[in-house]
Tab-separated table of C-alpha atoms and ligand atoms in Angstrom:
chain	number	residue	atom	x	y	z
A	10	MET	CA	-14.328	73.060	-44.040
A	11	ILE	CA	-11.436	75.430	-42.808
A	12	VAL	CA	-8.750	75.766	-44.728
A	13	ALA	CA	-5.259	77.931	-43.120
A	14	MET	CA	-3.447	79.993	-45.327
A	15	GLN	CA	0.576	80.264	-44.933
A	16	GLU	CA	1.891	83.414	-43.549
A	17	LYS	CA	3.598	84.627	-46.320
A	18	ALA	CA	0.343	82.903	-49.090
A	19	THR	CA	0.266	85.498	-51.905
A	20	GLU	CA	-3.162	86.908	-52.948
A	21	GLU	CA	-2.773	84.540	-55.972
A	22	GLN	CA	-2.589	81.495	-53.679
A	23	ILE	CA	-5.278	82.127	-51.656
A	24	GLN	CA	-7.559	82.832	-54.779
A	25	THR	CA	-6.790	79.400	-56.103
A	26	VAL	CA	-7.887	77.681	-53.454
A	27	VAL	CA	-11.041	80.194	-52.754
A	28	GLU	CA	-12.383	79.032	-56.792
A	29	ARG	CA	-10.726	75.113	-56.273
A	30	MET	CA	-13.624	75.300	-53.065
A	31	VAL	CA	-16.547	77.291	-55.000
A	32	GLU	CA	-15.702	75.033	-57.546
A	33	ILE	CA	-16.875	71.217	-55.537
A	34	GLY	CA	-19.353	73.305	-53.811
A	35	PHE	CA	-18.281	75.729	-51.394
A	36	ASN	CA	-19.999	79.567	-49.718
A	37	VAL	CA	-16.246	80.268	-48.605
A	38	HIS	CA	-16.323	83.034	-46.129
A	39	ARG	CA	-12.680	84.994	-46.189
A	40	THR	CA	-11.006	86.436	-43.315
A	41	THR	CA	-8.009	88.062	-43.575
A	42	GLY	CA	-6.283	88.712	-40.364
A	43	ALA	CA	-2.857	90.304	-39.420
A	44	VAL	CA	-0.452	87.579	-40.027
A	45	GLN	CA	-1.905	84.564	-42.146
A	46	THR	CA	-5.794	84.565	-44.458
A	47	ILE	CA	-8.743	81.402	-43.136
A	48	LEU	CA	-11.159	80.128	-45.426
A	49	ALA	CA	-14.286	79.070	-44.125
A	50	GLY	CA	-15.956	76.516	-46.227
A	51	VAL	CA	-19.173	75.670	-45.406
A	52	GLY	CA	-21.628	73.126	-47.000
A	53	THR	CA	-21.835	69.571	-47.663
A	54	PRO	CA	-20.590	68.955	-51.301
A	55	ALA	CA	-20.568	65.417	-52.106
A	56	GLN	CA	-17.252	64.654	-52.163
A	57	PHE	CA	-14.103	65.696	-51.498
A	58	ASP	CA	-10.701	64.937	-49.419
A	59	HIS	CA	-9.440	67.725	-48.169
A	60	LYS	CA	-5.888	66.477	-47.523
A	61	ASP	CA	-6.256	67.290	-51.621
A	62	PHE	CA	-6.712	71.061	-49.704
A	63	GLU	CA	-2.753	70.862	-48.012
A	64	LEU	CA	-1.213	70.131	-50.979
A	65	LEU	CA	-1.764	73.310	-52.978
A	66	PRO	CA	1.127	75.986	-53.120
A	67	GLY	CA	0.628	78.669	-49.895
A	68	VAL	CA	-1.558	76.414	-47.254
A	69	ALA	CA	-1.002	75.648	-44.058
A	70	GLU	CA	-3.632	73.231	-42.742
A	71	ALA	CA	-6.820	71.464	-44.220
A	72	VAL	CA	-9.365	70.391	-41.931
A	73	ARG	CA	-12.066	68.835	-42.323
A	74	ILE	CA	-15.553	69.871	-40.593
A	75	SER	CA	-18.321	67.715	-41.342
A	76	SER	CA	-18.239	64.344	-41.417
A	77	PRO	CA	-17.687	62.085	-44.133
A	78	TYR	CA	-20.404	60.180	-42.985
A	79	LYS	CA	-24.050	61.025	-43.347
A	80	LEU	CA	-26.213	58.488	-43.346
A	81	ALA	CA	-24.773	57.295	-40.015
A	82	GLY	CA	-24.023	59.849	-38.114
A	83	HIS	CA	-25.503	61.188	-35.012
A	84	SER	CA	-26.971	64.197	-36.947
A	85	PHE	CA	-28.843	62.210	-38.688
A	86	ARG	CA	-30.640	60.741	-36.277
A	87	PRO	CA	-30.536	62.438	-32.979
A	88	GLU	CA	-32.609	60.334	-31.242
A	89	GLY	CA	-31.224	57.517	-31.879
A	90	THR	CA	-31.590	53.868	-33.992
A	91	ILE	CA	-33.344	51.322	-31.965
A	92	VAL	CA	-33.408	47.413	-34.146
A	93	ARG	CA	-37.067	45.760	-33.991
A	94	PHE	CA	-36.386	42.099	-33.951
A	95	PRO	CA	-40.051	40.136	-34.753
A	96	ASN	CA	-40.369	38.969	-31.122
A	97	GLY	CA	-40.448	42.309	-29.517
A	98	VAL	CA	-37.010	42.386	-29.188
A	99	GLU	CA	-35.278	45.800	-29.748
A	100	VAL	CA	-31.119	46.689	-29.681
A	101	GLY	CA	-30.615	50.023	-28.515
A	102	GLY	CA	-33.981	50.619	-26.735
A	103	ASN	CA	-33.335	51.081	-22.579
A	104	GLU	CA	-32.557	47.083	-22.426
A	105	VAL	CA	-29.489	45.266	-22.320
A	106	VAL	CA	-29.905	42.772	-24.918
A	107	VAL	CA	-26.760	39.827	-24.853
A	108	MET	CA	-26.489	37.682	-27.727
A	109	ALA	CA	-24.305	34.449	-27.175
A	110	GLY	CA	-23.470	31.110	-28.244
A	111	PRO	CA	-20.273	28.893	-29.638
A	112	CYS	CA	-17.905	29.963	-32.041
A	113	SER	CA	-18.899	27.943	-34.401
A	114	VAL	CA	-22.471	25.443	-34.683
A	115	GLU	CA	-20.503	21.832	-34.537
A	116	SER	CA	-23.012	19.512	-34.078
A	117	ARG	CA	-26.811	18.982	-32.659
A	118	ASP	CA	-26.325	17.902	-29.682
A	119	GLN	CA	-24.121	21.138	-28.979
A	120	ILE	CA	-26.341	23.792	-30.265
A	121	PHE	CA	-28.705	22.426	-28.685
A	122	ALA	CA	-26.717	22.341	-25.584
A	123	ALA	CA	-25.887	25.598	-26.333
A	124	ALA	CA	-29.694	26.917	-26.628
A	125	THR	CA	-30.761	26.314	-23.435
A	126	HIS	CA	-27.445	26.964	-21.027
A	127	VAL	CA	-27.472	30.714	-22.550
A	128	LYS	CA	-31.550	30.947	-22.272
A	129	ALA	CA	-31.895	29.870	-19.387
A	130	ALA	CA	-29.433	32.849	-17.867
A	131	GLY	CA	-31.696	35.840	-19.282
A	132	ALA	CA	-29.291	35.425	-23.308
A	133	LYS	CA	-31.951	36.811	-26.219
A	134	PHE	CA	-30.160	35.677	-28.707
A	135	LEU	CA	-27.920	32.112	-30.426
A	136	ARG	CA	-24.613	33.009	-31.668
A	137	GLY	CA	-22.939	29.856	-33.717
A	138	GLY	CA	-21.094	30.318	-36.547
A	139	ALA	CA	-22.605	28.392	-39.389
A	140	PHE	CA	-20.039	29.493	-42.513
A	141	LYS	CA	-16.819	29.924	-40.224
A	142	PRO	CA	-13.580	32.987	-41.380
A	143	ARG	CA	-10.380	30.890	-39.711
A	144	SER	CA	-7.359	31.851	-39.890
A	145	SER	CA	-5.794	28.749	-42.455
A	146	PRO	CA	-8.000	26.441	-45.207
A	147	TYR	CA	-6.862	24.003	-43.281
A	148	SER	CA	-9.305	24.849	-40.303
A	149	PHE	CA	-13.053	23.441	-39.274
A	150	GLN	CA	-14.763	25.416	-42.391
A	151	GLY	CA	-17.851	25.590	-40.666
A	152	MET	CA	-21.712	22.769	-40.620
A	153	GLY	CA	-22.387	25.884	-43.524
A	154	LEU	CA	-26.520	25.022	-45.062
A	155	GLU	CA	-26.759	22.103	-41.904
A	156	GLY	CA	-25.114	24.867	-39.202
A	157	LEU	CA	-28.285	27.435	-40.588
A	158	LYS	CA	-30.682	24.142	-40.300
A	159	LEU	CA	-29.925	23.465	-36.694
A	160	LEU	CA	-29.371	26.891	-35.251
A	161	ARG	CA	-33.253	27.401	-36.546
A	162	GLU	CA	-35.009	24.439	-35.359
A	163	VAL	CA	-33.253	25.483	-31.714
A	164	GLY	CA	-33.784	28.970	-32.092
A	165	ASP	CA	-37.429	27.941	-32.614
A	166	ALA	CA	-37.684	25.010	-29.570
A	167	THR	CA	-36.191	27.882	-27.335
A	168	GLY	CA	-37.673	31.134	-28.505
A	169	LEU	CA	-34.321	33.081	-29.132
A	170	LEU	CA	-33.076	34.791	-32.247
A	171	VAL	CA	-30.715	33.605	-34.519
A	172	ILE	CA	-27.258	35.763	-35.355
A	173	THR	CA	-24.332	33.630	-37.646
A	174	GLU	CA	-21.513	35.849	-40.079
A	175	VAL	CA	-22.377	36.187	-43.472
A	176	MET	CA	-19.153	35.792	-45.581
A	177	ASP	CA	-19.605	36.336	-48.917
A	178	ILE	CA	-22.660	37.030	-50.732
A	179	SER	CA	-23.212	33.752	-52.543
A	180	GLN	CA	-24.805	33.321	-48.717
A	181	ILE	CA	-26.965	36.195	-48.653
A	182	GLY	CA	-29.427	34.195	-50.009
A	183	LEU	CA	-29.513	31.328	-48.478
A	184	MET	CA	-29.251	32.246	-45.577
A	185	LEU	CA	-32.525	34.283	-45.088
A	186	PRO	CA	-35.178	31.402	-44.230
A	187	TYR	CA	-33.436	31.115	-41.672
A	188	ILE	CA	-31.406	33.953	-39.474
A	189	ASP	CA	-32.505	36.684	-37.322
A	190	CYS	CA	-29.467	38.740	-37.987
A	191	PHE	CA	-26.774	38.618	-40.044
A	192	GLN	CA	-23.152	39.333	-38.283
A	193	VAL	CA	-20.845	40.458	-40.817
A	194	GLY	CA	-16.504	39.713	-39.510
A	195	ALA	CA	-13.892	41.473	-38.919
A	196	ARG	CA	-12.416	39.865	-41.797
A	197	ASN	CA	-14.820	41.724	-43.610
A	198	MET	CA	-15.385	45.216	-41.987
A	199	GLN	CA	-13.865	46.086	-45.667
A	200	ASN	CA	-16.016	43.971	-48.365
A	201	PHE	CA	-17.673	46.781	-49.589
A	202	ASN	CA	-19.683	44.155	-52.034
A	203	LEU	CA	-21.114	42.457	-49.430
A	204	LEU	CA	-21.452	45.415	-47.684
A	205	ARG	CA	-23.473	46.721	-51.016
A	206	GLU	CA	-26.014	43.850	-50.666
A	207	LEU	CA	-26.716	43.409	-47.058
A	208	GLY	CA	-27.553	47.337	-47.784
A	209	THR	CA	-30.645	45.877	-49.922
A	210	VAL	CA	-32.099	43.669	-48.115
A	211	ARG	CA	-34.389	44.225	-44.900
A	212	LYS	CA	-32.608	42.461	-42.394
A	213	PRO	CA	-30.671	43.384	-39.859
A	214	VAL	CA	-27.072	43.465	-39.529
A	215	LEU	CA	-24.393	43.325	-37.105
A	216	LEU	CA	-21.118	44.836	-38.317
A	217	LYS	CA	-18.251	43.916	-36.530
A	218	ARG	CA	-15.588	46.662	-36.048
A	219	GLY	CA	-11.931	45.328	-38.593
A	220	ILE	CA	-9.460	43.523	-37.059
A	221	ALA	CA	-7.213	47.496	-38.065
A	222	ALA	CA	-10.118	49.817	-38.644
A	223	THR	CA	-10.582	53.156	-37.089
A	224	ILE	CA	-13.896	53.875	-35.820
A	225	GLU	CA	-13.986	56.877	-37.904
A	226	GLU	CA	-14.146	53.328	-40.464
A	227	LEU	CA	-16.464	51.227	-38.825
A	228	LEU	CA	-18.778	53.579	-39.607
A	229	LEU	CA	-18.011	54.427	-43.192
A	230	SER	CA	-18.667	50.383	-43.677
A	231	ALA	CA	-21.681	50.802	-42.063
A	232	GLU	CA	-22.111	53.364	-44.290
A	233	TYR	CA	-22.626	51.537	-47.565
A	234	ILE	CA	-25.515	49.450	-45.742
A	235	LEU	CA	-27.527	52.194	-44.717
A	236	SER	CA	-27.456	54.335	-47.849
A	237	GLY	CA	-28.600	50.952	-49.961
A	238	GLY	CA	-31.535	51.537	-47.408
A	239	ASN	CA	-30.664	48.805	-44.429
A	240	TYR	CA	-31.170	50.898	-41.842
A	241	ASP	CA	-30.718	48.316	-39.272
A	242	VAL	CA	-27.595	48.569	-38.965
A	243	ILE	CA	-25.713	47.042	-34.612
A	244	LEU	CA	-22.071	48.188	-34.777
A	245	CYS	CA	-19.643	45.521	-33.244
A	246	GLU	CA	-16.058	46.621	-31.111
A	247	ARG	CA	-14.667	43.305	-31.010
A	248	GLY	CA	-11.193	44.070	-30.366
A	249	ILE	CA	-8.069	45.601	-32.013
A	250	ARG	CA	-4.593	44.260	-33.206
A	251	THR	CA	-2.220	46.478	-31.281
A	252	TYR	CA	1.758	45.750	-30.229
A	253	GLU	CA	0.010	43.808	-26.761
A	254	THR	CA	0.416	40.066	-26.927
A	255	TYR	CA	-0.948	39.101	-23.972
A	256	THR	CA	-4.183	38.691	-24.866
A	257	ARG	CA	-5.842	37.447	-28.098
A	258	ASN	CA	-7.034	41.753	-29.216
A	259	THR	CA	-7.085	44.554	-27.463
A	260	MET	CA	-10.575	44.964	-26.670
A	261	ASP	CA	-11.656	48.892	-27.105
A	262	VAL	CA	-13.734	49.867	-24.707
A	263	SER	CA	-13.804	53.246	-25.164
A	264	ALA	CA	-14.890	52.676	-28.507
A	265	ILE	CA	-17.987	52.482	-27.349
A	266	PRO	CA	-18.677	56.394	-25.514
A	267	VAL	CA	-16.611	57.398	-28.723
A	268	VAL	CA	-19.601	55.248	-31.262
A	269	LYS	CA	-22.201	56.388	-28.971
A	270	HIS	CA	-20.697	60.106	-29.132
A	271	LEU	CA	-20.559	60.240	-33.192
A	272	SER	CA	-23.689	57.829	-34.417
A	273	HIS	CA	-27.199	56.632	-33.311
A	274	LEU	CA	-26.469	53.074	-34.733
A	275	PRO	CA	-27.094	50.458	-31.485
A	276	ILE	CA	-22.927	49.719	-30.693
A	277	VAL	CA	-22.684	46.701	-28.514
A	278	GLY	CA	-19.354	44.602	-27.710
A	279	ASP	CA	-17.542	40.735	-27.913
A	280	PRO	CA	-15.128	40.375	-24.766
A	281	SER	CA	-14.718	36.629	-26.308
A	282	HIS	CA	-12.405	38.092	-29.611
A	283	GLY	CA	-11.560	41.464	-27.631
A	284	THR	CA	-9.739	39.707	-24.604
A	285	GLY	CA	-8.979	35.998	-26.692
A	286	ARG	CA	-8.911	34.759	-22.911
A	287	ARG	CA	-11.862	32.834	-20.785
A	288	ASP	CA	-10.531	34.605	-17.809
A	289	MET	CA	-11.071	37.645	-19.229
A	290	VAL	CA	-13.892	38.198	-20.643
A	291	SER	CA	-16.632	38.636	-17.582
A	292	ALA	CA	-14.397	41.490	-16.487
A	293	MET	CA	-14.226	43.044	-20.784
A	294	ALA	CA	-17.955	41.973	-21.036
A	295	ARG	CA	-18.491	44.041	-16.913
A	296	ALA	CA	-16.263	47.377	-18.255
A	297	THR	CA	-18.437	47.317	-22.172
A	298	ILE	CA	-21.972	47.323	-20.445
A	299	ALA	CA	-20.869	50.245	-17.878
A	300	ALA	CA	-19.236	51.843	-20.579
A	301	GLY	CA	-22.838	51.978	-22.024
A	302	ALA	CA	-22.408	49.706	-24.547
A	303	ASP	CA	-26.483	48.356	-26.041
A	304	GLY	CA	-25.413	45.101	-25.959
A	305	LEU	CA	-23.413	42.022	-25.773
A	306	LEU	CA	-21.942	39.545	-28.048
A	307	ILE	CA	-20.462	36.636	-26.237
A	308	GLU	CA	-19.056	32.774	-27.238
A	309	VAL	CA	-20.028	30.330	-24.671
A	310	HIS	CA	-20.062	26.483	-24.733
A	311	PRO	CA	-21.167	23.560	-23.001
A	312	ASN	CA	-17.723	22.521	-23.272
A	313	PRO	CA	-15.082	24.687	-24.094
A	314	GLU	CA	-12.638	22.700	-24.471
A	315	LYS	CA	-13.887	19.834	-26.886
A	316	ALA	CA	-14.849	23.082	-28.414
A	317	VAL	CA	-13.449	22.739	-32.878
A	318	SER	CA	-12.895	27.236	-32.653
A	319	ASP	CA	-12.318	29.721	-29.868
A	320	GLY	CA	-12.776	27.037	-26.453
A	321	ALA	CA	-10.372	29.079	-25.408
A	322	GLN	CA	-12.528	32.098	-24.691
A	323	SER	CA	-15.642	30.897	-24.324
A	324	LEU	CA	-17.409	30.564	-21.271
A	325	PHE	CA	-18.349	27.772	-19.687
A	326	PRO	CA	-22.201	27.975	-19.225
A	327	ALA	CA	-22.033	28.348	-15.384
A	328	GLN	CA	-19.328	30.879	-15.878
A	329	PHE	CA	-22.125	32.781	-18.237
A	330	ALA	CA	-25.198	32.473	-15.489
A	331	LYS	CA	-22.288	34.093	-13.751
A	332	LEU	CA	-21.807	36.913	-15.614
A	333	MET	CA	-25.378	37.709	-16.596
A	334	ASP	CA	-26.105	38.367	-12.561
A	335	GLU	CA	-23.362	40.768	-12.088
A	336	LEU	CA	-24.716	42.040	-15.506
A	337	ARG	CA	-27.674	42.243	-13.723
A	338	ILE	CA	-26.618	44.511	-11.076
A	339	ILE	CA	-24.419	46.453	-13.352
A	340	ALA	CA	-27.148	47.281	-16.043
A	341	PRO	CA	-29.940	49.184	-13.617
A	342	ALA	CA	-26.347	51.705	-12.480
A	343	VAL	CA	-26.155	53.066	-15.459
A	344	GLY	CA	-30.361	53.644	-16.554
A	345	ARG	CA	-30.170	50.357	-18.390
A	346	THR	CA	-32.817	47.674	-17.990
A	347	ILE	CA	-31.902	43.766	-18.350
A	348	ALA	CA	-33.856	39.776	-19.214
A	349	GLN	CA	-34.189	37.974	-16.410
A	350	PRO	CA	-33.280	34.540	-16.196
A	351	VAL	CA	-35.843	32.518	-16.847
A	352	ALA	CA	-36.684	29.789	-14.947
A	353	ALA	CA	-38.086	26.847	-16.825
A	354	ALA	CA	-35.163	26.056	-19.217
A	355	VAL	CA	-36.963	24.629	-22.641
A	356	ALA	CA	-36.211	20.575	-22.338
A	357	VAL	CA	-34.099	19.347	-25.638
B	403	PEP	C1	-16.854	35.069	-34.541
B	403	PEP	O1	-17.555	35.903	-34.140
B	403	PEP	O2	-16.495	33.543	-34.070
B	403	PEP	C2	-15.540	36.267	-34.938
B	403	PEP	C3	-14.800	34.607	-35.954
B	403	PEP	O3	-16.059	37.409	-34.973
B	403	PEP	P1	-14.807	38.353	-35.326
B	403	PEP	O4	-15.548	38.579	-36.733
B	403	PEP	O5	-14.985	39.510	-34.825
B	403	PEP	O6	-13.552	37.684	-35.378
B	404	MN	MN1	-14.639	33.001	-32.205
């Protein structure tokens, strides 16, 4: 931390700041310039808020240099984190990994049809919510345990990994036998009790950025999971709430290079929630991969017009297949690989 004193700061005020910095664990290096005194605090005190220093008499500005997240920060693992899954799929490696499927699991036929299509186009994960966080309590809330069982059955039948949203601590144990990756939704990014509990499980977690969360807050939320000992965390940019109303959210593609700079954790993009509009999903998916993301989470429905949730932003299977073809051109252009289509899709 750097503390710049005001020009008129007295020696007594400077000493008070120095004492306070030493008290919390900093080694203080003082530079007395012609106009002002600068105090550089070296070290890593466990906890401090640099803003507290700006309230001390005589202080002009306090700037935090080290990041508040230690385990999620880039320097913790400069080589980057690769999250490994049972069938050899890796997120954060050289291959761009696509997770696709409907917003919600609705029926056996629907999830089988969705899985067959996304598998054939080259997806590695089947997504689908069994527990749904809906803005209205009267909207479809998900199939629950029945939905989890369907996801596992169809995942196994098609050779797809399964990712689905966990909304509450009480669902973790129930979900563990059926899933390959927990998804923490935007609304739960700051459900700290849930994050702490996910730190104790040994299964990967995809953590979505909150609707109004800064990138620093996203990384601090990841820190909750990492600090519990679960290092298999994948971040997800899914759009943030801005003043723009043309799209459902504003897909912050710049979050991809920012996170790559600040953290060692893999990051994927969700252009479905990022735009809310089927006609814009592919453009933002392409941009996300071009920006260096490690993968995508995309809503695909066999019949989007009949979807019980997020139909407007769900791709038709043919649109998804076309997008995957386009990504197969973009990924190599940015030094990445991506799965080829699967010729013989599983018959169900
Ligand atoms: C979802 O993936 O269907 C979902 C509810 O996403 P988010 O938490 O980003 O709104
Ligand atoms: Mn959705």
